[in-house]
Short mmCIF file of C-alpha atoms and ligand atoms in Angstrom, two decimals:
data_model
loop_
_atom_site.label_atom_id
_atom_site.label_comp_id
_atom_site.label_asym_id
_atom_site.label_seq_id
_atom_site.Cartn_x
_atom_site.Cartn_y
_atom_site.Cartn_z
CA MET A 1 11.73 19.63 -3.56
CA SER A 2 12.55 17.53 -6.62
CA SER A 3 13.00 19.46 -10.33
CA ASN A 4 9.75 17.27 -10.63
CA ASP A 5 7.52 19.28 -8.15
CA TYR A 6 5.60 22.07 -9.09
CA THR A 7 6.71 25.66 -7.69
CA ILE A 8 3.89 27.95 -6.32
CA LYS A 9 3.47 29.69 -9.47
CA GLU A 10 3.51 26.44 -11.53
CA ALA A 11 0.75 24.89 -8.87
CA ILE A 12 -1.54 27.41 -9.24
CA ALA A 13 -1.30 28.10 -12.84
CA GLU A 14 -2.10 24.40 -13.63
CA ALA A 15 -4.89 24.52 -10.94
CA LYS A 16 -6.40 27.70 -12.64
CA ARG A 17 -7.06 25.34 -16.10
CA CYS A 18 -9.52 23.46 -14.50
CA LEU A 19 -13.24 23.86 -16.06
CA HIS A 20 -14.44 22.84 -12.69
CA CYS A 21 -17.00 20.46 -14.88
CA LYS A 22 -20.44 19.73 -13.28
CA VAL A 23 -20.11 16.27 -13.42
CA PRO A 24 -16.56 15.82 -12.35
CA ALA A 25 -15.11 12.82 -14.57
CA CYS A 26 -11.86 13.20 -12.52
CA LYS A 27 -13.62 12.63 -9.14
CA LYS A 28 -15.87 9.52 -10.33
CA GLY A 29 -12.22 7.94 -11.49
CA CYS A 30 -11.00 8.45 -8.05
CA PRO A 31 -11.30 4.87 -5.98
CA ILE A 32 -11.82 7.14 -3.11
CA SER A 33 -14.21 9.79 -4.77
CA ASN A 34 -11.53 12.83 -3.98
CA ASP A 35 -13.17 15.77 -4.16
CA ILE A 36 -10.94 16.90 -6.90
CA PRO A 37 -12.35 20.28 -8.81
CA ASP A 38 -13.15 21.44 -5.15
CA TRP A 39 -9.85 21.27 -3.81
CA ILE A 40 -8.27 22.61 -6.86
CA ALA A 41 -10.50 25.56 -6.89
CA GLU A 42 -8.88 26.58 -3.63
CA LEU A 43 -5.71 25.74 -4.65
CA ALA A 44 -6.19 28.02 -7.54
CA LYS A 45 -6.85 30.89 -5.02
CA GLY A 46 -3.64 30.22 -2.79
CA ASN A 47 -6.15 28.74 -0.30
CA PHE A 48 -3.63 25.93 0.39
CA GLY A 49 -4.97 24.90 4.01
CA ASN A 50 -8.16 24.73 2.83
CA ALA A 51 -7.30 22.54 -0.20
CA LEU A 52 -5.67 19.98 2.42
CA GLN A 53 -8.68 20.30 4.58
CA ILE A 54 -10.70 19.33 1.50
CA ILE A 55 -8.34 16.37 0.67
CA ASN A 56 -8.18 15.21 4.06
CA GLY A 57 -12.02 14.84 4.42
CA ARG A 58 -11.31 11.81 1.86
CA SER A 59 -7.63 10.67 2.11
CA ASN A 60 -5.44 10.38 5.32
CA LEU A 61 -2.65 9.91 2.72
CA PRO A 62 -1.98 12.70 -0.13
CA ALA A 63 1.38 12.85 -0.24
CA VAL A 64 1.32 9.33 -0.60
CA CYS A 65 -1.42 9.19 -2.99
CA GLY A 66 0.18 12.22 -4.70
CA ARG A 67 3.05 9.78 -5.90
CA VAL A 68 1.99 5.92 -6.33
CA CYS A 69 -1.58 6.17 -7.46
CA ALA A 70 -2.35 5.27 -10.77
CA HIS A 71 -3.52 8.80 -12.25
CA GLU A 72 -3.24 7.74 -15.78
CA LYS A 73 -6.25 4.97 -15.18
CA GLN A 74 -7.70 7.06 -12.37
CA CYS A 75 -8.42 10.72 -11.98
CA GLU A 76 -6.14 11.90 -14.95
CA GLY A 77 -7.12 9.47 -17.27
CA ASN A 78 -10.69 10.31 -16.78
CA CYS A 79 -10.21 14.53 -16.47
CA VAL A 80 -11.98 15.78 -19.94
CA LEU A 81 -8.89 17.86 -20.65
CA GLY A 82 -7.03 14.72 -21.44
CA LYS A 83 -9.36 14.30 -24.88
CA LYS A 84 -6.92 17.02 -25.89
CA GLY A 85 -4.16 15.35 -24.59
CA GLU A 86 -3.97 18.38 -21.87
CA HIS A 87 -5.50 16.38 -18.96
CA ILE A 88 -4.91 18.41 -15.34
CA ASN A 89 -1.78 17.15 -13.54
CA ILE A 90 -3.84 16.23 -10.23
CA GLY A 91 -1.51 13.75 -8.63
CA LYS A 92 1.30 16.37 -8.87
CA LEU A 93 -1.19 19.21 -7.22
CA GLU A 94 -2.09 16.65 -4.83
CA ARG A 95 1.57 16.02 -3.79
CA PHE A 96 2.47 19.66 -3.96
CA ILE A 97 -0.48 20.41 -1.74
CA ALA A 98 0.58 17.80 0.67
CA ASP A 99 4.05 18.59 0.66
CA PHE A 100 3.45 22.38 0.99
CA ASP A 101 1.70 21.20 4.26
CA SER A 102 4.69 19.46 5.63
CA ALA A 103 7.25 21.83 4.95
CA THR A 104 5.51 24.91 6.28
CA ARG A 105 3.06 23.00 8.89
CA MET A 106 0.56 25.94 8.14
CA THR A 107 -2.47 23.72 8.38
CA PRO A 108 -4.09 23.45 12.47
CA VAL A 109 -4.01 20.50 13.51
CA MET A 110 -8.10 19.63 14.91
CA ILE A 111 -7.58 16.68 17.62
CA PRO A 112 -10.93 15.56 18.26
CA GLN A 113 -12.63 14.63 21.04
CA LYS A 114 -12.11 10.88 21.82
CA GLY A 115 -15.52 9.50 23.54
CA ARG A 116 -16.70 7.29 20.75
CA GLY A 117 -14.76 4.21 21.38
CA LYS A 118 -11.78 2.40 21.45
CA ILE A 119 -10.31 0.67 18.41
CA ALA A 120 -7.16 -1.66 18.03
CA VAL A 121 -5.86 -1.47 14.61
CA ILE A 122 -3.66 -4.69 13.40
CA GLY A 123 -1.12 -3.38 10.83
CA SER A 124 -0.42 -0.10 10.02
CA GLY A 125 -0.06 -0.27 5.77
CA PRO A 126 -2.66 1.88 3.73
CA ALA A 127 -5.56 0.34 5.49
CA GLY A 128 -4.58 0.51 9.02
CA LEU A 129 -3.70 3.88 8.42
CA THR A 130 -6.74 4.88 6.45
CA ILE A 131 -8.98 3.36 9.58
CA ALA A 132 -7.16 5.24 12.14
CA GLY A 133 -7.13 8.44 10.48
CA ASP A 134 -10.76 8.12 9.68
CA LEU A 135 -11.78 7.24 12.89
CA SER A 136 -9.81 9.03 14.83
CA ARG A 137 -11.01 12.47 13.09
CA GLN A 138 -14.42 10.87 14.23
CA GLY A 139 -13.85 10.64 17.97
CA PHE A 140 -12.81 7.15 18.58
CA SER A 141 -9.75 6.55 20.65
CA VAL A 142 -7.24 4.68 18.09
CA GLU A 143 -4.47 2.12 18.61
CA ILE A 144 -2.06 0.58 15.98
CA PHE A 145 -0.45 -2.78 16.47
CA GLU A 146 2.52 -2.92 14.46
CA MET A 147 4.91 -5.79 14.39
CA GLU A 148 7.88 -3.61 12.50
CA SER A 149 9.76 -1.28 14.35
CA GLU A 150 8.59 1.34 11.87
CA PRO A 151 4.64 2.33 10.73
CA GLY A 152 3.89 2.53 7.53
CA GLY A 153 3.89 -1.41 6.37
CA VAL A 154 4.19 -1.99 2.37
CA LEU A 155 4.70 2.26 2.22
CA MET A 156 7.74 1.47 4.32
CA TYR A 157 8.62 -1.99 3.37
CA GLY A 158 7.36 -2.87 0.09
CA ILE A 159 7.33 0.43 -2.29
CA PRO A 160 11.01 1.48 -3.25
CA GLU A 161 12.85 4.71 -1.83
CA TYR A 162 12.84 6.37 -5.26
CA ARG A 163 9.21 6.07 -5.93
CA LEU A 164 7.65 6.71 -2.47
CA PRO A 165 10.81 8.61 -0.27
CA LYS A 166 10.52 7.05 3.37
CA ASP A 167 10.51 10.32 4.89
CA VAL A 168 7.46 11.07 2.80
CA VAL A 169 5.56 8.19 4.57
CA ARG A 170 7.21 9.09 7.78
CA THR A 171 5.90 12.57 7.66
CA GLU A 172 2.05 11.46 6.68
CA ILE A 173 2.33 9.26 9.75
CA LYS A 174 3.16 11.64 12.10
CA LYS A 175 0.37 13.67 11.04
CA ILE A 176 -1.92 10.60 11.57
CA GLU A 177 -0.30 10.28 14.93
CA LYS A 178 -1.33 13.93 15.79
CA LEU A 179 -4.52 13.39 15.70
CA GLY A 180 -4.47 10.95 18.94
CA VAL A 181 -3.37 7.49 17.38
CA ARG A 182 -1.14 5.88 19.65
CA PHE A 183 1.53 3.09 17.77
CA HIS A 184 2.45 -0.08 19.24
CA LEU A 185 5.56 -1.08 17.40
CA ASN A 186 7.70 -4.69 17.23
CA THR A 187 3.93 -6.08 18.71
CA VAL A 188 2.92 -9.35 16.79
CA VAL A 189 -0.78 -9.82 17.25
CA GLY A 190 -0.85 -13.78 17.33
CA GLU A 191 2.56 -14.28 18.80
CA ASN A 192 3.12 -11.39 21.61
CA LEU A 193 -0.90 -10.98 22.43
CA THR A 194 -3.93 -12.10 21.12
CA ILE A 195 -7.26 -10.56 19.63
CA ASP A 196 -8.87 -12.05 22.95
CA ASP A 197 -6.40 -10.07 25.07
CA LEU A 198 -6.95 -7.08 23.36
CA PHE A 199 -10.54 -7.15 23.36
CA ALA A 200 -10.00 -7.92 27.38
CA GLN A 201 -7.54 -4.70 27.01
CA GLY A 202 -11.40 -2.86 26.68
CA PHE A 203 -11.40 -2.58 22.86
CA ASP A 204 -14.92 -1.90 21.66
CA ALA A 205 -13.62 -3.12 18.00
CA ILE A 206 -10.34 -4.79 16.11
CA PHE A 207 -9.51 -3.82 12.47
CA MET A 208 -7.45 -6.45 10.86
CA GLY A 209 -5.03 -4.64 8.11
CA THR A 210 -2.63 -7.35 8.06
CA GLY A 211 -2.37 -7.73 4.14
CA THR A 212 -0.53 -10.22 2.23
CA GLY A 213 2.81 -11.34 3.70
CA VAL A 214 3.44 -15.07 2.58
CA PRO A 215 4.67 -15.34 -0.90
CA ASN A 216 2.60 -17.77 -3.42
CA ARG A 217 5.11 -20.48 -4.68
CA LEU A 218 5.57 -22.37 -7.84
CA ASP A 219 6.12 -25.83 -7.96
CA ILE A 220 9.61 -26.07 -10.02
CA PRO A 221 12.86 -28.05 -9.90
CA GLY A 222 15.59 -25.92 -7.87
CA LEU A 223 13.44 -23.26 -6.19
CA ASN A 224 15.14 -24.05 -2.56
CA HIS A 225 18.62 -23.09 -4.02
CA GLN A 226 20.42 -20.40 -2.18
CA GLY A 227 20.17 -17.28 -4.80
CA VAL A 228 16.43 -17.59 -5.27
CA ARG A 229 14.43 -14.99 -3.12
CA GLN A 230 11.04 -13.66 -2.90
CA ALA A 231 10.44 -10.45 -4.27
CA ILE A 232 8.25 -8.69 -1.27
CA ARG A 233 11.47 -10.05 1.50
CA PHE A 234 14.00 -8.61 -1.16
CA LEU A 235 12.65 -4.99 -1.38
CA ARG A 236 12.17 -5.05 2.41
CA ARG A 237 15.90 -5.98 2.75
CA VAL A 238 16.56 -3.27 0.64
CA SER A 239 14.40 -0.60 2.34
CA LEU A 240 15.88 -2.12 5.53
CA TYR A 241 19.46 -1.73 4.38
CA GLU A 242 18.49 1.77 3.06
CA ASN A 243 17.56 2.66 6.65
CA GLY A 244 20.57 1.76 8.00
CA ASN A 245 19.45 -1.08 9.95
CA ILE A 246 21.36 -4.19 8.04
CA SER A 247 24.34 -4.48 6.39
CA ARG A 248 25.05 -4.05 2.22
CA GLU A 249 25.83 -7.69 2.22
CA GLU A 250 22.64 -8.74 3.90
CA VAL A 251 20.82 -7.49 0.81
CA ILE A 252 22.58 -10.00 -0.70
CA VAL A 253 21.82 -8.88 -4.73
CA GLY A 254 25.23 -7.65 -5.64
CA ASP A 255 27.64 -5.34 -8.22
CA GLY A 256 27.50 -6.62 -11.63
CA ASP A 257 25.02 -9.97 -10.76
CA LYS A 258 22.40 -11.14 -13.18
CA VAL A 259 18.99 -10.79 -12.01
CA PHE A 260 15.94 -12.72 -13.42
CA VAL A 261 12.58 -11.41 -11.44
CA VAL A 262 9.46 -13.97 -12.22
CA GLY A 263 6.38 -11.99 -12.59
CA CYS A 264 5.01 -9.03 -13.91
CA GLY A 265 3.02 -7.17 -11.82
CA ASN A 266 4.03 -4.22 -9.99
CA THR A 267 6.04 -5.83 -7.37
CA GLY A 268 8.08 -7.54 -9.90
CA ILE A 269 8.76 -4.60 -11.56
CA ASP A 270 9.74 -2.55 -8.12
CA ALA A 271 12.23 -5.49 -7.77
CA ALA A 272 13.53 -5.26 -11.12
CA ARG A 273 14.09 -1.66 -10.95
CA THR A 274 15.50 -1.67 -7.33
CA ALA A 275 18.07 -4.60 -8.27
CA LEU A 276 19.33 -2.09 -11.24
CA ARG A 277 20.00 0.13 -8.28
CA MET A 278 21.63 -1.99 -6.36
CA GLY A 279 24.31 -2.65 -9.04
CA SER A 280 23.00 -5.63 -10.76
CA SER A 281 24.49 -5.68 -14.42
CA GLU A 282 21.66 -7.50 -15.90
CA VAL A 283 17.72 -7.67 -15.02
CA THR A 284 15.54 -9.69 -17.33
CA VAL A 285 11.76 -9.73 -16.08
CA VAL A 286 10.14 -12.99 -17.20
CA TYR A 287 6.56 -13.20 -17.77
CA HIS A 288 4.36 -15.97 -19.02
CA LYS A 289 1.48 -14.45 -20.71
CA ASP A 290 2.06 -11.31 -23.36
CA MET A 291 2.65 -7.74 -22.52
CA GLU A 292 -1.07 -6.68 -22.62
CA GLN A 293 -1.82 -9.21 -19.76
CA MET A 294 0.99 -7.77 -17.62
CA SER A 295 -0.47 -6.47 -14.18
CA ALA A 296 2.08 -3.70 -13.85
CA LEU A 297 1.42 -0.06 -14.60
CA LYS A 298 2.24 0.71 -18.14
CA SER A 299 4.20 3.86 -17.03
CA GLU A 300 6.06 1.66 -14.68
CA TYR A 301 7.12 -0.79 -17.49
CA GLU A 302 8.08 2.26 -19.65
CA GLU A 303 10.54 3.04 -16.51
CA ALA A 304 11.97 0.07 -16.49
CA LEU A 305 12.65 -0.71 -20.02
CA SER A 306 14.10 2.92 -20.43
CA GLU A 307 16.62 2.22 -17.32
CA GLY A 308 17.63 -1.12 -18.89
CA VAL A 309 15.67 -3.99 -17.62
CA ARG A 310 14.69 -6.48 -20.57
CA PHE A 311 11.64 -8.30 -20.43
CA LEU A 312 10.91 -12.00 -21.80
CA TRP A 313 7.26 -12.51 -22.37
CA ASN A 314 5.43 -15.99 -23.08
CA THR A 315 8.18 -17.50 -20.89
CA GLU A 316 7.95 -19.93 -18.67
CA ILE A 317 10.47 -20.86 -15.88
CA VAL A 318 11.37 -24.63 -16.34
CA ARG A 319 13.90 -25.25 -13.71
CA ILE A 320 16.65 -23.60 -11.55
CA GLU A 321 20.15 -25.06 -11.57
CA ALA A 322 22.80 -24.72 -8.75
CA GLU A 323 26.86 -25.56 -8.77
CA ASN A 324 27.11 -28.38 -6.20
CA ASP A 325 23.58 -27.63 -5.02
CA GLU A 326 24.84 -24.02 -3.60
CA LYS A 327 25.63 -20.98 -5.90
CA LEU A 328 23.27 -20.57 -8.32
CA LYS A 329 24.14 -21.29 -11.82
CA SER A 330 21.58 -20.71 -14.34
CA ILE A 331 17.94 -20.34 -14.90
CA ILE A 332 15.93 -22.95 -17.89
CA LEU A 333 13.62 -21.24 -19.48
CA ASN A 334 10.94 -22.20 -22.13
CA ILE A 335 10.56 -19.21 -23.88
CA ASN A 336 7.99 -19.01 -26.97
CA GLY A 337 8.30 -22.78 -27.05
CA GLU A 338 11.87 -23.00 -27.24
CA VAL A 339 13.94 -24.16 -24.25
CA LYS A 340 17.19 -21.99 -23.15
CA GLU A 341 19.48 -22.03 -20.53
CA LEU A 342 20.77 -18.53 -19.45
CA PRO A 343 23.69 -17.80 -16.72
CA ALA A 344 22.15 -16.17 -13.63
CA ASP A 345 23.07 -14.91 -10.18
CA HIS A 346 19.91 -14.44 -8.64
CA ILE A 347 16.18 -15.18 -9.11
CA VAL A 348 13.46 -13.11 -7.58
CA MET A 349 10.25 -14.50 -7.36
CA ALA A 350 7.22 -11.93 -7.58
CA ILE A 351 4.17 -14.38 -8.61
CA GLY A 352 2.04 -12.79 -5.81
CA SER A 353 1.41 -13.25 -1.97
CA ALA A 354 -1.62 -14.18 0.58
CA PRO A 355 -2.13 -13.54 3.81
CA ALA A 356 -0.69 -14.71 6.67
CA ALA A 357 -2.44 -17.54 9.13
CA ARG A 358 -1.03 -15.80 12.43
CA ILE A 359 -4.01 -13.86 13.71
CA VAL A 360 -6.70 -16.53 12.66
CA SER A 361 -4.80 -19.50 14.00
CA THR A 362 -4.88 -17.93 17.50
CA THR A 363 -8.78 -16.50 17.58
CA LYS A 364 -11.67 -18.57 17.50
CA GLY A 365 -14.38 -18.00 15.02
CA ILE A 366 -12.64 -16.05 12.43
CA ASP A 367 -13.47 -17.96 8.80
CA VAL A 368 -11.43 -17.58 5.71
CA ASP A 369 -11.95 -18.88 2.43
CA GLU A 370 -8.99 -21.97 0.88
CA LYS A 371 -6.52 -19.41 0.19
CA GLY A 372 -6.51 -17.84 3.69
CA TYR A 373 -8.10 -14.41 2.76
CA VAL A 374 -10.36 -13.31 5.76
CA LEU A 375 -14.24 -13.27 4.89
CA THR A 376 -16.58 -10.71 5.72
CA ARG A 377 -20.15 -9.25 5.19
CA GLU A 378 -21.80 -6.57 4.27
CA ASN A 379 -23.81 -5.02 7.02
CA PRO A 380 -21.84 -4.11 9.17
CA TYR A 381 -19.30 -3.62 6.24
CA GLY A 382 -16.18 -5.47 7.13
CA MET A 383 -17.10 -7.51 9.97
CA THR A 384 -15.48 -10.80 9.86
CA THR A 385 -17.65 -14.08 11.49
CA ARG A 386 -16.04 -12.89 14.66
CA LYS A 387 -18.20 -10.32 16.48
CA GLY A 388 -16.73 -7.16 16.51
CA VAL A 389 -13.66 -8.02 14.60
CA PHE A 390 -13.13 -6.19 11.37
CA ALA A 391 -10.81 -6.98 8.46
CA GLY A 392 -10.42 -5.04 5.12
CA GLY A 393 -7.56 -4.07 2.04
CA ASP A 394 -5.57 -7.20 0.81
CA VAL A 395 -6.31 -9.53 3.80
CA THR A 396 -9.84 -9.70 2.38
CA ASN A 397 -9.42 -8.85 -1.24
CA ARG A 398 -6.35 -9.76 -2.55
CA PRO A 399 -3.44 -7.60 -3.55
CA ALA A 400 -4.50 -4.76 -5.04
CA THR A 401 -3.23 -1.04 -4.95
CA VAL A 402 -2.57 1.44 -2.14
CA VAL A 403 -5.79 3.45 -2.76
CA HIS A 404 -7.67 0.41 -3.41
CA ALA A 405 -6.59 -0.88 -0.07
CA MET A 406 -7.62 2.60 1.29
CA ARG A 407 -11.05 2.59 -0.25
CA ASP A 408 -12.11 -0.58 1.37
CA ALA A 409 -10.60 0.76 4.61
CA LYS A 410 -12.80 3.89 4.45
CA ASN A 411 -16.09 1.41 3.72
CA VAL A 412 -14.86 -0.58 6.94
CA ALA A 413 -14.15 2.35 9.22
CA GLU A 414 -17.96 3.36 8.56
CA GLY A 415 -19.29 -0.05 9.63
CA ILE A 416 -16.92 -0.07 12.61
CA ALA A 417 -18.34 3.37 13.81
CA ARG A 418 -22.01 2.02 13.16
CA TYR A 419 -21.06 -1.33 15.15
CA VAL A 420 -19.56 0.61 18.31
CA ASP A 421 -22.17 3.35 18.27
CA ALA A 422 -24.99 0.50 18.04
CA VAL A 423 -23.24 -1.82 20.75
CA ARG A 424 -22.73 1.12 22.79
CA LEU A 425 -26.78 2.62 22.72
CA ILE A 426 -27.63 -1.17 23.52
CA GLU A 427 -25.29 -1.30 26.27
CA THR A 428 -26.70 2.42 27.80
CA ILE A 429 -30.72 1.38 27.20
CA ASN A 430 -29.99 -1.85 29.17
CA SER A 431 -27.98 -0.30 32.07
CA GLU A 432 -31.13 2.61 32.23
CA THR A 433 -33.63 -0.32 32.36
CA VAL A 434 -31.73 -1.95 34.94
CA SER A 435 -31.41 0.87 37.02
CA HIS A 436 -35.51 1.94 36.81
CA GLU A 437 -36.04 -2.07 37.74
FE1 LIG B 501 -11.16 19.70 -13.63
FE2 LIG B 501 -10.39 17.57 -15.72
FE3 LIG B 501 -11.86 17.17 -13.12
FE4 LIG B 501 -12.77 18.59 -15.08
S1 LIG B 501 -12.83 16.67 -15.09
S2 LIG B 501 -12.99 19.27 -12.73
S3 LIG B 501 -11.26 19.89 -16.29
S4 LIG B 501 -9.74 17.97 -13.01
#
């Protein structure tokens, strides 16, 4: 337990402050419509197991949401008590409930009967885990195919340890596994096997929750020098190093280095704060617009600022210089119209990412837009142009937050359930008609 966590007494006292509003604004502010006042009421009575079961009705990842959601913009930002500056600390309470359950394992796990159909889920980030948890609870047999050696996707390899400890992610995934979900790790769909192979194995529907793994590129001179790296790859390397999978040298950003991060979304801030933690002496975030237009959360920005990260607003990157075309030397910036050359050891690009084409290039009939995002339909929600293949989360919607990927996946889970039920019903009717003939 960290000093930032509630004790039982503190959590109950905080829960007792809730007014149980008739029209709860907190719930409206939550992208997945978490039944916040209901579980807070159970928490206030000390019924932690009931509280978790209510949360699980909407979320398979409460320990994650309790840590990384933008509560200030969502539930807490809407709580009526916030008008007096005293909103209920909903995120911290959600985290308390999830962590209490993990520590005590008091909540019984109900493993649902699996007879409704067989679903393959590709990718085990927030979208894939949500689909797996929701459909498994509804009686579907779910198998997840994950390219990495550990499940979790961006939760495991993207969001840094200081914001989301990996053991918290592992515990949440174990709970999903206990619902009967099977994991196939180190398995790359599009390389080791294809969508058609999965259908041949008898899956009724397939979900693509593969996210956006290909970094966007700027067209500037010097981008191919050593010392220029992509934020998502840098964060992945740090995660692998922290898990003991690679050596410190392979992280590359070292002690005393001067680091520039280009881009000011949450990934940019994560990369900047991680570079500091890896011992960099100076970390500067470069953003081509002003502060009001950054997509990073204000709270994340403020944390970064307090840790010593510098920010250059209205600043364009002009080119990158290296010594003998090898070791990086400097970054040339246009800062508010003035061109300056600043010494740099590493430049981390955090200007967004797009989907990989691995699956769509090995599967007939899955259409994408001009940027590679998978096209889906409204009915059944989330189905691609290939029958029985669904997609959701960042691979269809462009990169968004964890909870927005979860929201989309919840809707796709409903679409998959309706589709599989309908197909199976038609098959049953057809087989009965044949046997009566
Ligand atoms: Fe409780 Fe605030 Fe939600 Fe009202 S808006 S039900 S006070 S958490």
